[in-house]
PDB file of C-alpha atoms in Angstrom:
ATOM      1  CA  UNK A   1      59.164 256.545 -79.259  1.00 46.00           C
ATOM      2  CA  UNK A   2      56.220 257.759 -77.172  1.00 55.00           C
ATOM      3  CA  UNK A   3      55.723 260.920 -75.139  1.00 72.00           C
ATOM      4  CA  UNK A   4      57.868 263.929 -74.386  1.00 86.00           C
ATOM      5  CA  UNK A   5      61.370 263.521 -72.999  1.00 92.00           C
ATOM      6  CA  UNK A   6      62.084 264.294 -69.346  1.00 96.00           C
ATOM      7  CA  UNK A   7      65.455 265.918 -68.638  1.00 97.00           C
ATOM      8  CA  UNK A   8      67.707 264.853 -65.768  1.00 97.00           C
ATOM      9  CA  UNK A   9      70.902 266.831 -65.166  1.00 97.00           C
ATOM     10  CA  UNK A  10      72.124 269.483 -67.625  1.00 97.00           C
ATOM     11  CA  UNK A  11      70.495 270.139 -71.017  1.00 96.00           C
ATOM     12  CA  UNK A  12      72.093 268.219 -73.902  1.00 96.00           C
ATOM     13  CA  UNK A  13      73.936 270.014 -76.700  1.00 92.00           C
ATOM     14  CA  UNK A  14      71.479 269.448 -79.548  1.00 85.00           C
ATOM     15  CA  UNK A  15      74.180 270.181 -82.157  1.00 87.00           C
ATOM     16  CA  UNK A  16      76.077 267.003 -81.289  1.00 85.00           C
ATOM     17  CA  UNK A  17      74.880 263.962 -83.247  1.00 90.00           C
ATOM     18  CA  UNK A  18      74.273 260.674 -81.451  1.00 92.00           C
ATOM     19  CA  UNK A  19      76.660 257.707 -81.736  1.00 92.00           C
ATOM     20  CA  UNK A  20      75.521 254.083 -81.493  1.00 90.00           C
ATOM     21  CA  UNK A  21      76.249 252.464 -78.136  1.00 91.00           C
ATOM     22  CA  UNK A  22      77.669 249.355 -79.841  1.00 89.00           C
ATOM     23  CA  UNK A  23      80.115 251.533 -81.832  1.00 90.00           C
ATOM     24  CA  UNK A  24      81.568 253.082 -78.667  1.00 92.00           C
ATOM     25  CA  UNK A  25      81.830 249.696 -76.936  1.00 88.00           C
ATOM     26  CA  UNK A  26      83.464 248.023 -79.945  1.00 86.00           C
ATOM     27  CA  UNK A  27      86.028 250.798 -80.382  1.00 89.00           C
ATOM     28  CA  UNK A  28      86.166 252.952 -77.222  1.00 91.00           C
ATOM     29  CA  UNK A  29      89.714 254.355 -77.510  1.00 92.00           C
ATOM     30  CA  UNK A  30      88.918 257.168 -80.027  1.00 95.00           C
ATOM     31  CA  UNK A  31      86.123 258.347 -77.699  1.00 96.00           C
ATOM     32  CA  UNK A  32      88.017 258.023 -74.388  1.00 96.00           C
ATOM     33  CA  UNK A  33      87.906 261.290 -72.426  1.00 97.00           C
ATOM     34  CA  UNK A  34      85.644 262.948 -75.004  1.00 96.00           C
ATOM     35  CA  UNK A  35      82.082 264.173 -74.650  1.00 96.00           C
ATOM     36  CA  UNK A  36      79.696 262.128 -76.787  1.00 97.00           C
ATOM     37  CA  UNK A  37      75.944 261.768 -77.194  1.00 97.00           C
ATOM     38  CA  UNK A  38      74.556 258.243 -77.162  1.00 96.00           C
ATOM     39  CA  UNK A  39      71.006 257.259 -77.959  1.00 94.00           C
ATOM     40  CA  UNK A  40      69.488 253.925 -77.063  1.00 94.00           C
ATOM     41  CA  UNK A  41      67.349 251.902 -74.722  1.00 95.00           C
ATOM     42  CA  UNK A  42      67.646 251.779 -70.959  1.00 95.00           C
ATOM     43  CA  UNK A  43      68.048 248.041 -70.482  1.00 92.00           C
ATOM     44  CA  UNK A  44      68.593 248.161 -66.715  1.00 90.00           C
ATOM     45  CA  UNK A  45      68.727 250.822 -64.022  1.00 91.00           C
ATOM     46  CA  UNK A  46      69.774 250.918 -60.390  1.00 88.00           C
ATOM     47  CA  UNK A  47      66.757 249.842 -58.384  1.00 87.00           C
ATOM     48  CA  UNK A  48      68.058 251.278 -55.116  1.00 88.00           C
ATOM     49  CA  UNK A  49      68.740 254.951 -55.909  1.00 92.00           C
ATOM     50  CA  UNK A  50      68.716 255.421 -59.679  1.00 93.00           C
ATOM     51  CA  UNK A  51      72.474 256.106 -59.560  1.00 92.00           C
ATOM     52  CA  UNK A  52      73.310 254.205 -62.788  1.00 91.00           C
ATOM     53  CA  UNK A  53      71.661 252.756 -65.844  1.00 94.00           C
ATOM     54  CA  UNK A  54      72.696 250.459 -68.670  1.00 92.00           C
ATOM     55  CA  UNK A  55      72.245 251.955 -72.137  1.00 95.00           C
ATOM     56  CA  UNK A  56      72.136 249.661 -75.178  1.00 93.00           C
ATOM     57  CA  UNK A  57      71.022 249.634 -78.808  1.00 91.00           C
ATOM     58  CA  UNK A  58      68.608 246.812 -77.915  1.00 88.00           C
ATOM     59  CA  UNK A  59      66.620 245.814 -74.837  1.00 88.00           C
ATOM     60  CA  UNK A  60      67.702 242.199 -75.408  1.00 83.00           C
ATOM     61  CA  UNK A  61      70.217 240.774 -72.937  1.00 74.00           C
ATOM     62  CA  UNK A  62      73.549 239.717 -74.383  1.00 70.00           C
ATOM     63  CA  UNK A  63      73.801 242.691 -76.766  1.00 75.00           C
ATOM     64  CA  UNK A  64      76.482 245.359 -76.170  1.00 76.00           C
ATOM     65  CA  UNK A  65      75.591 247.897 -73.501  1.00 85.00           C
ATOM     66  CA  UNK A  66      77.393 250.408 -71.337  1.00 91.00           C
ATOM     67  CA  UNK A  67      76.847 251.574 -67.794  1.00 91.00           C
ATOM     68  CA  UNK A  68      75.983 255.230 -67.416  1.00 96.00           C
ATOM     69  CA  UNK A  69      76.781 257.019 -64.158  1.00 95.00           C
ATOM     70  CA  UNK A  70      76.034 260.638 -63.375  1.00 97.00           C
ATOM     71  CA  UNK A  71      78.662 263.354 -63.043  1.00 96.00           C
ATOM     72  CA  UNK A  72      79.539 264.182 -59.440  1.00 95.00           C
ATOM     73  CA  UNK A  73      76.603 262.012 -58.289  1.00 93.00           C
ATOM     74  CA  UNK A  74      74.690 265.200 -59.128  1.00 95.00           C
ATOM     75  CA  UNK A  75      71.429 263.634 -60.295  1.00 97.00           C
ATOM     76  CA  UNK A  76      69.688 260.289 -60.580  1.00 96.00           C
ATOM     77  CA  UNK A  77      67.136 258.694 -62.908  1.00 97.00           C
ATOM     78  CA  UNK A  78      63.845 257.129 -61.765  1.00 96.00           C
ATOM     79  CA  UNK A  79      64.155 253.618 -60.307  1.00 94.00           C
ATOM     80  CA  UNK A  80      61.776 252.325 -62.998  1.00 94.00           C
ATOM     81  CA  UNK A  81      63.731 253.744 -65.971  1.00 95.00           C
ATOM     82  CA  UNK A  82      64.367 250.316 -67.523  1.00 93.00           C
ATOM     83  CA  UNK A  83      62.510 250.061 -70.840  1.00 94.00           C
ATOM     84  CA  UNK A  84      62.653 253.794 -71.600  1.00 96.00           C
ATOM     85  CA  UNK A  85      64.586 255.262 -74.506  1.00 96.00           C
ATOM     86  CA  UNK A  86      67.280 257.808 -73.758  1.00 96.00           C
ATOM     87  CA  UNK A  87      69.634 260.377 -75.224  1.00 96.00           C
ATOM     88  CA  UNK A  88      72.630 260.680 -72.937  1.00 97.00           C
ATOM     89  CA  UNK A  89      75.515 263.139 -73.111  1.00 98.00           C
ATOM     90  CA  UNK A  90      78.734 262.656 -71.190  1.00 97.00           C
ATOM     91  CA  UNK A  91      82.388 261.630 -71.158  1.00 98.00           C
ATOM     92  CA  UNK A  92      83.547 258.134 -72.148  1.00 97.00           C
ATOM     93  CA  UNK A  93      85.736 256.357 -69.575  1.00 96.00           C
ATOM     94  CA  UNK A  94      87.525 253.009 -69.869  1.00 93.00           C
ATOM     95  CA  UNK A  95      88.360 251.260 -66.613  1.00 92.00           C
ATOM     96  CA  UNK A  96      88.753 247.959 -64.794  1.00 93.00           C
ATOM     97  CA  UNK A  97      86.299 247.601 -61.934  1.00 92.00           C
ATOM     98  CA  UNK A  98      87.407 246.016 -58.677  1.00 96.00           C
ATOM     99  CA  UNK A  99      85.797 242.767 -57.554  1.00 96.00           C
ATOM    100  CA  UNK A 100      83.983 244.699 -54.793  1.00 96.00           C
ATOM    101  CA  UNK A 101      82.565 247.196 -57.310  1.00 91.00           C
ATOM    102  CA  UNK A 102      81.475 244.376 -59.625  1.00 90.00           C
ATOM    103  CA  UNK A 103      79.682 242.623 -56.726  1.00 90.00           C
ATOM    104  CA  UNK A 104      78.007 245.902 -55.714  1.00 86.00           C
ATOM    105  CA  UNK A 105      76.697 246.592 -59.233  1.00 77.00           C
ATOM    106  CA  UNK A 106      75.624 242.968 -59.683  1.00 80.00           C
ATOM    107  CA  UNK A 107      73.564 243.263 -56.481  1.00 80.00           C
ATOM    108  CA  UNK A 108      71.798 246.196 -58.161  1.00 70.00           C
ATOM    109  CA  UNK A 109      71.125 244.218 -61.347  1.00 67.00           C
ATOM    110  CA  UNK A 110      74.195 244.870 -63.528  1.00 71.00           C
ATOM    111  CA  UNK A 111      75.643 242.110 -65.712  1.00 72.00           C
ATOM    112  CA  UNK A 112      79.349 241.981 -66.653  1.00 77.00           C
ATOM    113  CA  UNK A 113      80.023 239.914 -69.766  1.00 70.00           C
ATOM    114  CA  UNK A 114      83.835 240.175 -69.492  1.00 81.00           C
ATOM    115  CA  UNK A 115      84.074 239.332 -65.775  1.00 89.00           C
ATOM    116  CA  UNK A 116      87.461 237.822 -64.890  1.00 95.00           C
ATOM    117  CA  UNK A 117      88.030 234.796 -62.570  1.00 96.00           C
ATOM    118  CA  UNK A 118      89.331 237.197 -59.867  1.00 97.00           C
ATOM    119  CA  UNK A 119      85.978 239.064 -59.904  1.00 95.00           C
ATOM    120  CA  UNK A 120      87.243 242.186 -61.671  1.00 96.00           C
ATOM    121  CA  UNK A 121      85.706 243.305 -64.962  1.00 91.00           C
ATOM    122  CA  UNK A 122      86.672 245.655 -67.806  1.00 87.00           C
ATOM    123  CA  UNK A 123      84.174 248.447 -68.399  1.00 90.00           C
ATOM    124  CA  UNK A 124      83.424 251.151 -70.938  1.00 91.00           C
ATOM    125  CA  UNK A 125      81.133 253.651 -69.244  1.00 94.00           C
ATOM    126  CA  UNK A 126      79.693 257.070 -69.814  1.00 97.00           C
ATOM    127  CA  UNK A 127      79.773 259.689 -67.061  1.00 98.00           C
ATOM    128  CA  UNK A 128      76.698 261.680 -68.007  1.00 98.00           C
ATOM    129  CA  UNK A 129      76.094 265.372 -67.554  1.00 98.00           C
ATOM    130  CA  UNK A 130      72.549 265.083 -68.887  1.00 98.00           C
ATOM    131  CA  UNK A 131      69.926 262.465 -69.740  1.00 98.00           C
ATOM    132  CA  UNK A 132      66.711 262.818 -71.712  1.00 97.00           C
ATOM    133  CA  UNK A 133      64.365 259.884 -70.937  1.00 97.00           C
ATOM    134  CA  UNK A 134      61.331 259.085 -73.074  1.00 96.00           C
ATOM    135  CA  UNK A 135      58.889 256.465 -71.902  1.00 90.00           C
ATOM    136  CA  UNK A 136      56.475 254.541 -74.075  1.00 76.00           C
ATOM    137  CA  UNK A 137      52.870 254.882 -73.071  1.00 61.00           C
ATOM    138  CA  UNK A 138      52.130 252.375 -70.314  1.00 54.00           C
ATOM    139  CA  UNK A 139      50.277 249.240 -71.363  1.00 46.00           C
ATOM    140  CA  UNK A 140      46.676 248.933 -70.247  1.00 44.00           C
ATOM    141  CA  UNK A 141      46.208 246.722 -67.203  1.00 46.00           C
ATOM    142  CA  UNK A 142      43.369 244.239 -66.822  1.00 43.00           C
TER     143      UNK A 142
END
């Protein structure tokens, strides 16, 4: 993975094993309202404030991913978090986003695969209490 993890928010409960992001997205109901730990790649992150990120098993677009927000807007991740690996602990929520919310997140770089003709979109998200980000060593520049 790379260097040491940087903690944002509250420390994670190390006793709780990580679940695959794709597993939660494919079958979210058993996890709804429960605290889980997910581990994966930060595929995208809010480039305005760092107020959300998309966590996925793969950095490739088109693979299952879920948006991660931060409990009570209490902390943010760095604007350049995309490409890092992360362990995230929080509560799973299932919701339908309004067309206005979808537009807002799309302006910040989010992609909604299940977007409806009326602009709304279903979403499985994690409201995180803590995030551990690990970045790969930066590539040498010429």
